[in-house]
N, CA, C and O atoms as a printed pandas DataFrame, in Angstrom:
     atom_number atom_name residue_name chain_id  residue_number  x_coord  y_coord  z_coord
0              1         N          UNK        A               1  -10.212  -15.943   21.466
1              2        CA          UNK        A               1   -8.805  -15.797   21.184
2              3         C          UNK        A               1   -8.513  -15.895   19.698
3              4         O          UNK        A               1   -7.451  -15.453   19.261
4              5         N          UNK        A               2   -9.412  -16.457   18.907
5              6        CA          UNK        A               2   -9.153  -16.629   17.487
6              7         C          UNK        A               2   -9.138  -15.326   16.718
7              8         O          UNK        A               2   -8.399  -15.209   15.740
8              9         N          UNK        A               3   -9.917  -14.349   17.118
9             10        CA          UNK        A               3  -10.013  -13.096   16.364
10            11         C          UNK        A               3   -8.710  -12.308   16.344
11            12         O          UNK        A               3   -8.311  -11.867   15.266
12            13         N          UNK        A               4   -8.010  -12.096   17.480
13            14        CA          UNK        A               4   -6.757  -11.353   17.408
14            15         C          UNK        A               4   -5.701  -12.052   16.553
15            16         O          UNK        A               4   -4.936  -11.390   15.851
16            17         N          UNK        A               5   -5.654  -13.372   16.606
17            18        CA          UNK        A               5   -4.683  -14.096   15.797
18            19         C          UNK        A               5   -4.992  -13.926   14.324
19            20         O          UNK        A               5   -4.083  -13.763   13.510
20            21         N          UNK        A               6   -6.272  -13.963   13.976
21            22        CA          UNK        A               6   -6.660  -13.777   12.590
22            23         C          UNK        A               6   -6.344  -12.355   12.130
23            24         O          UNK        A               6   -5.853  -12.171   11.016
24            25         N          UNK        A               7   -6.608  -11.361   12.947
25            26        CA          UNK        A               7   -6.305   -9.977   12.598
26            27         C          UNK        A               7   -4.807   -9.795   12.390
27            28         O          UNK        A               7   -4.387   -9.099   11.465
28            29         N          UNK        A               8   -4.004  -10.412   13.240
29            30        CA          UNK        A               8   -2.556  -10.308   13.089
30            31         C          UNK        A               8   -2.088  -10.941   11.790
31            32         O          UNK        A               8   -1.150  -10.445   11.167
32            33         N          UNK        A               9   -2.726  -12.029   11.370
33            34        CA          UNK        A               9   -2.332  -12.692   10.128
34            35         C          UNK        A               9   -2.536  -11.766    8.931
35            36         O          UNK        A               9   -1.735  -11.793    7.996
36            37         N          UNK        A              10   -3.587  -10.949    8.936
37            38        CA          UNK        A              10   -3.825  -10.013    7.843
38            39         C          UNK        A              10   -2.960   -8.771    8.004
39            40         O          UNK        A              10   -2.442   -8.244    7.020
40            41         N          UNK        A              11   -2.803   -8.309    9.219
41            42        CA          UNK        A              11   -2.058   -7.094    9.503
42            43         C          UNK        A              11   -0.589   -7.446    9.743
43            44         O          UNK        A              11   -0.066   -7.277   10.845
44            45         N          UNK        A              12    0.063   -7.940    8.683
45            46        CA          UNK        A              12    1.412   -8.494    8.814
46            47         C          UNK        A              12    2.503   -7.590    8.228
47            48         O          UNK        A              12    3.584   -8.068    7.886
48            49         N          UNK        A              13    2.226   -6.311    8.114
49            50        CA          UNK        A              13    3.207   -5.395    7.549
50            51         C          UNK        A              13    4.372   -5.203    8.526
51            52         O          UNK        A              13    4.147   -4.919    9.703
52            53         N          UNK        A              14    5.603   -5.352    8.055
53            54        CA          UNK        A              14    6.734   -5.083    8.946
54            55         C          UNK        A              14    6.874   -3.584    9.211
55            56         O          UNK        A              14    6.399   -2.754    8.436
56            57         N          UNK        A              15    7.520   -3.263   10.296
57            58        CA          UNK        A              15    7.670   -1.867   10.706
58            59         C          UNK        A              15    8.358   -1.034    9.634
59            60         O          UNK        A              15    7.955    0.102    9.384
60            61         N          UNK        A              16    9.397   -1.584    8.994
61            62        CA          UNK        A              16   10.113   -0.791    7.993
62            63         C          UNK        A              16    9.232   -0.467    6.788
63            64         O          UNK        A              16    9.398    0.592    6.181
64            65         N          UNK        A              17    8.302   -1.347    6.428
65            66        CA          UNK        A              17    7.381   -1.059    5.323
66            67         C          UNK        A              17    6.407    0.054    5.715
67            68         O          UNK        A              17    6.098    0.935    4.913
68            69         N          UNK        A              18    5.931    0.001    6.957
69            70        CA          UNK        A              18    5.045    1.057    7.436
70            71         C          UNK        A              18    5.786    2.398    7.473
71            72         O          UNK        A              18    5.247    3.426    7.060
72            73         N          UNK        A              19    7.020    2.375    7.971
73            74        CA          UNK        A              19    7.811    3.609    8.057
74            75         C          UNK        A              19    8.072    4.184    6.667
75            76         O          UNK        A              19    7.970    5.394    6.468
76            77         N          UNK        A              20    8.406    3.326    5.706
77            78        CA          UNK        A              20    8.650    3.801    4.348
78            79         C          UNK        A              20    7.399    4.471    3.776
79            80         O          UNK        A              20    7.493    5.524    3.147
80            81         N          UNK        A              21    6.247    3.873    3.990
81            82        CA          UNK        A              21    4.992    4.453    3.515
82            83         C          UNK        A              21    4.769    5.824    4.151
83            84         O          UNK        A              21    4.436    6.788    3.462
84            85         N          UNK        A              22    4.952    5.904    5.467
85            86        CA          UNK        A              22    4.727    7.166    6.181
86            87         C          UNK        A              22    5.708    8.237    5.704
87            88         O          UNK        A              22    5.303    9.378    5.483
88            89         N          UNK        A              23    6.980    7.900    5.542
89            90        CA          UNK        A              23    7.966    8.878    5.068
90            91         C          UNK        A              23    7.616    9.383    3.673
91            92         O          UNK        A              23    7.726   10.579    3.402
92            93         N          UNK        A              24    7.196    8.488    2.794
93            94        CA          UNK        A              24    6.806    8.891    1.441
94            95         C          UNK        A              24    5.564    9.770    1.481
95            96         O          UNK        A              24    5.482   10.778    0.780
96            97         N          UNK        A              25    4.609    9.384    2.300
97            98        CA          UNK        A              25    3.379   10.164    2.454
98            99         C          UNK        A              25    3.687   11.561    2.996
99           100         O          UNK        A              25    3.127   12.552    2.527
100          101         N          UNK        A              26    4.570   11.630    3.974
101          102        CA          UNK        A              26    4.945   12.929    4.544
102          103         C          UNK        A              26    5.636   13.819    3.519
103          104         O          UNK        A              26    5.372   15.019    3.455
104          105         N          UNK        A              27    6.516   13.235    2.725
105          106        CA          UNK        A              27    7.226   14.048    1.738
106          107         C          UNK        A              27    6.281   14.562    0.661
107          108         O          UNK        A              27    6.547   15.593    0.043
108          109         N          UNK        A              28    5.195   13.863    0.434
109          110        CA          UNK        A              28    4.214   14.276   -0.561
110          111         C          UNK        A              28    3.221   15.287   -0.009
111          112         O          UNK        A              28    2.794   16.191   -0.727
112          113         N          UNK        A              29    2.848   15.145    1.255
113          114        CA          UNK        A              29    1.743   15.919    1.823
114          115         C          UNK        A              29    2.142   16.973    2.846
115          116         O          UNK        A              29    1.280   17.682    3.365
116          117         N          UNK        A              30    3.405   17.087    3.139
117          118        CA          UNK        A              30    3.840   18.061    4.133
118          119         C          UNK        A              30    4.240   17.368    5.423
119          120         O          UNK        A              30    3.604   16.407    5.858
120          121         N          UNK        A              31    5.279   17.863    6.009
121          122        CA          UNK        A              31    5.863   17.192    7.162
122          123         C          UNK        A              31    5.418   17.835    8.465
123          124         O          UNK        A              31    6.190   18.498    9.157
124          125         N          UNK        A              32    4.132   17.613    8.779
125          126        CA          UNK        A              32    3.576   18.132   10.024
126          127         C          UNK        A              32    3.166   16.956   10.903
127          128         O          UNK        A              32    3.052   15.823   10.436
128          129         N          UNK        A              33    2.952   17.240   12.153
129          130        CA          UNK        A              33    2.510   16.198   13.086
130          131         C          UNK        A              33    1.136   15.652   12.679
131          132         O          UNK        A              33    0.892   14.446   12.731
132          133         N          UNK        A              34    0.258   16.554   12.279
133          134        CA          UNK        A              34   -1.063   16.117   11.848
134          135         C          UNK        A              34   -0.966   15.185   10.639
135          136         O          UNK        A              34   -1.670   14.177   10.570
136          137         N          UNK        A              35   -0.097   15.523    9.695
137          138        CA          UNK        A              35    0.047   14.687    8.511
138          139         C          UNK        A              35    0.681   13.342    8.866
139          140         O          UNK        A              35    0.341   12.325    8.262
140          141         N          UNK        A              36    1.594   13.322    9.835
141          142        CA          UNK        A              36    2.177   12.053   10.267
142          143         C          UNK        A              36    1.089   11.144   10.826
143          144         O          UNK        A              36    1.080    9.943   10.556
144          145         N          UNK        A              37    0.180   11.710   11.599
145          146        CA          UNK        A              37   -0.934   10.922   12.135
146          147         C          UNK        A              37   -1.823   10.393   11.016
147          148         O          UNK        A              37   -2.254    9.241   11.048
148          149         N          UNK        A              38   -2.091   11.226   10.043
149          150        CA          UNK        A              38   -2.942   10.816    8.920
150          151         C          UNK        A              38   -2.261    9.746    8.067
151          152         O          UNK        A              38   -2.901    8.775    7.664
152          153         N          UNK        A              39   -0.987    9.917    7.795
153          154        CA          UNK        A              39   -0.247    8.937    6.995
154          155         C          UNK        A              39   -0.138    7.609    7.735
155          156         O          UNK        A              39   -0.262    6.548    7.123
156          157         N          UNK        A              40    0.091    7.656    9.030
157          158        CA          UNK        A              40    0.149    6.437    9.842
158          159         C          UNK        A              40   -1.200    5.732    9.838
159          160         O          UNK        A              40   -1.268    4.507    9.736
160          161         N          UNK        A              41   -2.254    6.497    9.948
161          162        CA          UNK        A              41   -3.596    5.943    9.887
162          163         C          UNK        A              41   -3.818    5.246    8.547
163          164         O          UNK        A              41   -4.388    4.156    8.496
164          165         N          UNK        A              42   -3.369    5.873    7.472
165          166        CA          UNK        A              42   -3.581    5.323    6.135
166          167         C          UNK        A              42   -2.910    3.961    5.972
167          168         O          UNK        A              42   -3.540    3.024    5.484
168          169         N          UNK        A              43   -1.654    3.836    6.368
169          170        CA          UNK        A              43   -0.982    2.547    6.202
170          171         C          UNK        A              43   -1.584    1.508    7.130
171          172         O          UNK        A              43   -1.621    0.327    6.782
172          173         N          UNK        A              44   -2.051    1.909    8.288
173          174        CA          UNK        A              44   -2.738    0.967    9.173
174          175         C          UNK        A              44   -4.009    0.435    8.519
175          176         O          UNK        A              44   -4.292   -0.760    8.608
176          177         N          UNK        A              45   -4.778    1.301    7.866
177          178        CA          UNK        A              45   -6.004    0.878    7.189
178          179         C          UNK        A              45   -5.679   -0.039    6.014
179          180         O          UNK        A              45   -6.342   -1.057    5.817
180          181         N          UNK        A              46   -4.672    0.317    5.242
181          182        CA          UNK        A              46   -4.269   -0.526    4.111
182          183         C          UNK        A              46   -3.862   -1.911    4.615
183          184         O          UNK        A              46   -4.222   -2.926    4.019
184          185         N          UNK        A              47   -3.114   -1.944    5.708
185          186        CA          UNK        A              47   -2.659   -3.218    6.276
186          187         C          UNK        A              47   -3.818   -4.063    6.796
187          188         O          UNK        A              47   -3.728   -5.290    6.818
188          189         N          UNK        A              48   -4.892   -3.425    7.210
189          190        CA          UNK        A              48   -6.066   -4.178    7.663
190          191         C          UNK        A              48   -6.799   -4.839    6.500
191          192         O          UNK        A              48   -7.443   -5.874    6.672
192          193         N          UNK        A              49   -6.698   -4.243    5.326
193          194        CA          UNK        A              49   -7.428   -4.721    4.151
194          195         C          UNK        A              49   -6.605   -5.710    3.338
195          196         O          UNK        A              49   -7.143   -6.681    2.806
196          197         N          UNK        A              50   -5.330   -5.471    3.242
197          198        CA          UNK        A              50   -4.472   -6.157    2.288
198          199         C          UNK        A              50   -3.310   -6.850    2.989
199          200         O          UNK        A              50   -2.597   -6.208    3.758
200          201         N          UNK        A              51   -3.100   -8.136    2.747
201          202        CA          UNK        A              51   -1.910   -8.786    3.306
202          203         C          UNK        A              51   -0.639   -8.160    2.709
203          204         O          UNK        A              51   -0.652   -7.668    1.580
204          205         N          UNK        A              52    0.431   -8.186    3.463
205          206        CA          UNK        A              52    1.683   -7.564    3.029
206          207         C          UNK        A              52    2.156   -8.124    1.686
207          208         O          UNK        A              52    2.630   -7.381    0.827
208          209         N          UNK        A              53    2.025   -9.408    1.520
209          210        CA          UNK        A              53    2.473  -10.043    0.267
210          211         C          UNK        A              53    1.751   -9.434   -0.942
211          212         O          UNK        A              53    2.379   -9.177   -1.969
212          213         N          UNK        A              54    0.452   -9.204   -0.828
213          214        CA          UNK        A              54   -0.311   -8.599   -1.914
214          215         C          UNK        A              54    0.071   -7.131   -2.115
215          216         O          UNK        A              54    0.114   -6.639   -3.243
216          217         N          UNK        A              55    0.347   -6.443   -1.011
217          218        CA          UNK        A              55    0.787   -5.047   -1.091
218          219         C          UNK        A              55    2.094   -4.939   -1.881
219          220         O          UNK        A              55    2.232   -4.087   -2.759
220          221         N          UNK        A              56    3.039   -5.807   -1.560
221          222        CA          UNK        A              56    4.336   -5.807   -2.267
222          223         C          UNK        A              56    4.144   -6.129   -3.739
223          224         O          UNK        A              56    4.771   -5.510   -4.599
224          225         N          UNK        A              57    3.285   -7.089   -4.034
225          226        CA          UNK        A              57    3.020   -7.445   -5.438
226          227         C          UNK        A              57    2.460   -6.256   -6.203
227          228         O          UNK        A              57    2.909   -5.959   -7.311
228          229         N          UNK        A              58    1.489   -5.579   -5.620
229          230        CA          UNK        A              58    0.881   -4.425   -6.290
230          231         C          UNK        A              58    1.883   -3.292   -6.463
231          232         O          UNK        A              58    1.932   -2.662   -7.519
232          233         N          UNK        A              59    2.680   -3.030   -5.432
233          234        CA          UNK        A              59    3.699   -1.977   -5.530
234          235         C          UNK        A              59    4.724   -2.307   -6.620
235          236         O          UNK        A              59    5.167   -1.420   -7.350
236          237         N          UNK        A              60    5.092   -3.567   -6.723
237          238        CA          UNK        A              60    6.037   -3.994   -7.756
238          239         C          UNK        A              60    5.451   -3.773   -9.144
239          240         O          UNK        A              60    6.134   -3.267  -10.034
240          241         N          UNK        A              61    4.196   -4.148   -9.331
241          242        CA          UNK        A              61    3.537   -3.947  -10.622
242          243         C          UNK        A              61    3.503   -2.465  -10.960
243          244         O          UNK        A              61    3.799   -2.088  -12.095
244          245         N          UNK        A              62    3.151   -1.622  -10.009
245          246        CA          UNK        A              62    3.097   -0.183  -10.264
246          247         C          UNK        A              62    4.459    0.374  -10.657
247          248         O          UNK        A              62    4.559    1.198  -11.566
248          249         N          UNK        A              63    5.499   -0.073   -9.976
249          250        CA          UNK        A              63    6.851    0.399  -10.315
250          251         C          UNK        A              63    7.276   -0.082  -11.693
251          252         O          UNK        A              63    7.886    0.667  -12.456
252          253         N          UNK        A              64    6.957   -1.329  -12.013
253          254        CA          UNK        A              64    7.340   -1.866  -13.319
254          255         C          UNK        A              64    6.568   -1.186  -14.451
255          256         O          UNK        A              64    7.087   -1.042  -15.558
256          257         N          UNK        A              65    5.361   -0.780  -14.182
257          258        CA          UNK        A              65    4.583   -0.070  -15.199
258          259         C          UNK        A              65    5.177    1.292  -15.536
259          260         O          UNK        A              65    4.898    1.841  -16.602
260          261         N          UNK        A              66    5.979    1.833  -14.654
261          262        CA          UNK        A              66    6.597    3.136  -14.895
262          263         C          UNK        A              66    7.850    3.023  -15.751
263          264         O          UNK        A              66    8.334    4.029  -16.272
264          265         N          UNK        A              67    8.378    1.823  -15.903
265          266        CA          UNK        A              67    9.576    1.650  -16.708
266          267         C          UNK        A              67    9.205    1.546  -18.177
267          268         O          UNK        A              67    8.034    1.402  -18.528
268          269         N          UNK        A              68   10.200    1.620  -19.013
269          270        CA          UNK        A              68    9.985    1.497  -20.448
270          271         C          UNK        A              68   10.590    0.191  -20.937
271          272         O          UNK        A              68   11.357   -0.463  -20.231
272          273         N          UNK        A              69   10.236   -0.164  -22.130
273          274        CA          UNK        A              69   10.810   -1.354  -22.719
274          275         C          UNK        A              69    9.823   -2.498  -22.837
275          276         O          UNK        A              69    8.685   -2.430  -22.371
276          277         N          UNK        A              70   10.294   -3.532  -23.467
277          278        CA          UNK        A              70    9.457   -4.686  -23.771
278          279         C          UNK        A              70    8.973   -5.410  -22.516
279          280         O          UNK        A              70    7.816   -5.825  -22.445
280          281         N          UNK        A              71    9.837   -5.560  -21.545
281          282        CA          UNK        A              71    9.475   -6.302  -20.340
282          283         C          UNK        A              71    8.396   -5.605  -19.521
283          284         O          UNK        A              71    7.584   -6.268  -18.876
284          285         N          UNK        A              72    8.380   -4.300  -19.539
285          286        CA          UNK        A              72    7.376   -3.591  -18.746
286          287         C          UNK        A              72    5.976   -3.767  -19.321
287          288         O          UNK        A              72    4.988   -3.597  -18.607
288          289         N          UNK        A              73    5.883   -4.106  -20.604
289          290        CA          UNK        A              73    4.590   -4.289  -21.250
290          291         C          UNK        A              73    3.758   -5.380  -20.618
291          292         O          UNK        A              73    2.535   -5.264  -20.546
292          293         N          UNK        A              74    4.395   -6.431  -20.162
293          294        CA          UNK        A              74    3.626   -7.530  -19.566
294          295         C          UNK        A              74    2.971   -7.109  -18.250
295          296         O          UNK        A              74    1.980   -7.706  -17.831
296          297         N          UNK        A              75    3.520   -6.088  -17.603
297          298        CA          UNK        A              75    2.933   -5.608  -16.354
298          299         C          UNK        A              75    1.724   -4.715  -16.609
299          300         O          UNK        A              75    0.961   -4.419  -15.690
300          301         N          UNK        A              76    1.556   -4.297  -17.833
301          302        CA          UNK        A              76    0.413   -3.451  -18.171
302          303         C          UNK        A              76   -0.766   -4.254  -18.695
303          304         O          UNK        A              76   -1.913   -3.830  -18.551
304          305         N          UNK        A              77   -0.506   -5.397  -19.297
305          306        CA          UNK        A              77   -1.561   -6.112  -19.999
306          307         C          UNK        A              77   -2.188   -7.295  -19.292
307          308         O          UNK        A              77   -3.245   -7.760  -19.717
308          309         N          UNK        A              78   -1.589   -7.794  -18.244
309          310        CA          UNK        A              78   -2.106   -8.996  -17.603
310          311         C          UNK        A              78   -3.258   -8.653  -16.654
311          312         O          UNK        A              78   -3.116   -7.806  -15.772
312          313         N          UNK        A              79   -4.392   -9.319  -16.845
313          314        CA          UNK        A              79   -5.589   -9.043  -16.049
314          315         C          UNK        A              79   -5.354   -9.305  -14.569
315          316         O          UNK        A              79   -5.830   -8.542  -13.728
316          317         N          UNK        A              80   -4.642  -10.353  -14.238
317          318        CA          UNK        A              80   -4.390  -10.679  -12.829
318          319         C          UNK        A              80   -3.606   -9.561  -12.144
319          320         O          UNK        A              80   -3.890   -9.209  -10.999
320          321         N          UNK        A              81   -2.624   -9.009  -12.843
321          322        CA          UNK        A              81   -1.834   -7.918  -12.265
322          323         C          UNK        A              81   -2.666   -6.644  -12.144
323          324         O          UNK        A              81   -2.516   -5.882  -11.189
324          325         N          UNK        A              82   -3.528   -6.427  -13.104
325          326        CA          UNK        A              82   -4.412   -5.270  -13.047
326          327         C          UNK        A              82   -5.335   -5.375  -11.843
327          328         O          UNK        A              82   -5.603   -4.371  -11.183
328          329         N          UNK        A              83   -5.827   -6.575  -11.546
329          330        CA          UNK        A              83   -6.690   -6.782  -10.384
330          331         C          UNK        A              83   -5.919   -6.561   -9.088
331          332         O          UNK        A              83   -6.459   -5.997   -8.136
332          333         N          UNK        A              84   -4.670   -6.998   -9.041
333          334        CA          UNK        A              84   -3.825   -6.798   -7.865
334          335         C          UNK        A              84   -3.679   -5.310   -7.565
335          336         O          UNK        A              84   -3.796   -4.887   -6.415
336          337         N          UNK        A              85   -3.429   -4.536   -8.585
337          338        CA          UNK        A              85   -3.303   -3.080   -8.430
338          339         C          UNK        A              85   -4.650   -2.471   -8.038
339          340         O          UNK        A              85   -4.699   -1.552   -7.220
340          341         N          UNK        A              86   -5.726   -2.970   -8.608
341          342        CA          UNK        A              86   -7.054   -2.433   -8.289
342          343         C          UNK        A              86   -7.392   -2.637   -6.816
343          344         O          UNK        A              86   -7.998   -1.765   -6.194
344          345         N          UNK        A              87   -7.010   -3.771   -6.260
345          346        CA          UNK        A              87   -7.263   -4.024   -4.845
346          347         C          UNK        A              87   -6.486   -3.032   -3.986
347          348         O          UNK        A              87   -7.021   -2.498   -3.015
348          349         N          UNK        A              88   -5.225   -2.783   -4.341
349          350        CA          UNK        A              88   -4.443   -1.790   -3.609
350          351         C          UNK        A              88   -5.074   -0.411   -3.727
351          352         O          UNK        A              88   -5.175    0.310   -2.734
352          353         N          UNK        A              89   -5.492   -0.043   -4.907
353          354        CA          UNK        A              89   -6.112    1.282   -5.108
354          355         C          UNK        A              89   -7.386    1.437   -4.275
355          356         O          UNK        A              89   -7.645    2.511   -3.733
356          357         N          UNK        A              90   -8.178    0.371   -4.171
357          358        CA          UNK        A              90   -9.389    0.437   -3.345
358          359         C          UNK        A              90   -9.029    0.593   -1.872
359          360         O          UNK        A              90   -9.673    1.349   -1.145
360          361         N          UNK        A              91   -7.995   -0.127   -1.437
361          362        CA          UNK        A              91   -7.545   -0.003   -0.043
362          363         C          UNK        A              91   -7.039    1.406    0.223
363          364         O          UNK        A              91   -7.318    1.974    1.279
364          365         N          UNK        A              92   -6.296    1.979   -0.727
365          366        CA          UNK        A              92   -5.797    3.343   -0.573
366          367         C          UNK        A              92   -6.947    4.346   -0.555
367          368         O          UNK        A              92   -6.912    5.314    0.205
368          369         N          UNK        A              93   -7.952    4.125   -1.374
369          370        CA          UNK        A              93   -9.114    5.035   -1.405
370          371         C          UNK        A              93   -9.864    4.977   -0.076
371          372         O          UNK        A              93  -10.272    6.012    0.449
372          373         N          UNK        A              94  -10.046    3.792    0.461
373          374        CA          UNK        A              94  -10.712    3.671    1.753
374          375         C          UNK        A              94   -9.902    4.350    2.844
375          376         O          UNK        A              94  -10.455    5.044    3.698
376          377         N          UNK        A              95   -8.584    4.147    2.813
377          378        CA          UNK        A              95   -7.716    4.785    3.798
378          379         C          UNK        A              95   -7.787    6.301    3.690
379          380         O          UNK        A              95   -7.788    6.996    4.706
380          381         N          UNK        A              96   -7.846    6.811    2.486
381          382        CA          UNK        A              96   -7.928    8.262    2.298
382          383         C          UNK        A              96   -9.226    8.818    2.861
383          384         O          UNK        A              96   -9.233    9.877    3.489
384          385         N          UNK        A              97  -10.321    8.105    2.638
385          386        CA          UNK        A              97  -11.611    8.553    3.143
386          387         C          UNK        A              97  -11.596    8.581    4.673
387          388         O          UNK        A              97  -12.075    9.536    5.285
388          389         N          UNK        A              98  -11.054    7.548    5.276
389          390        CA          UNK        A              98  -11.056    7.437    6.737
390          391         C          UNK        A              98  -10.055    8.383    7.385
391          392         O          UNK        A              98  -10.350    8.995    8.411
392          393         N          UNK        A              99   -8.871    8.504    6.788
393          394        CA          UNK        A              99   -7.752    9.189    7.468
394          395         C          UNK        A              99   -7.532   10.632    7.031
395          396         O          UNK        A              99   -6.944   11.412    7.780
396          397         N          UNK        A             100   -7.982   11.002    5.855
397          398        CA          UNK        A             100   -7.709   12.340    5.380
398          399         C          UNK        A             100   -9.007   13.096    5.262
399          400         O          UNK        A             100   -9.009   14.263    4.872
């Protein structure tokens, strides 16, 4: 019984976060049934690798890096934030290999 509980603890993405990912993926890759399956697969794989809290942190860093100004600079230079983004990128790469 311990394994399903542990898997659920890692796979803690709320439905709205999964839906947002799938909608964004569909708008980027084409809005077909096949692509919906692939995009859904991708967020499921990411959720298996990365806790939701870490996913949100990495997404926040990526968004802040796109802004300009003095405050955005700290999101580009901190090693810890760079590692957070790197973990997300690895999860996305694995998801792409498996799902696309």
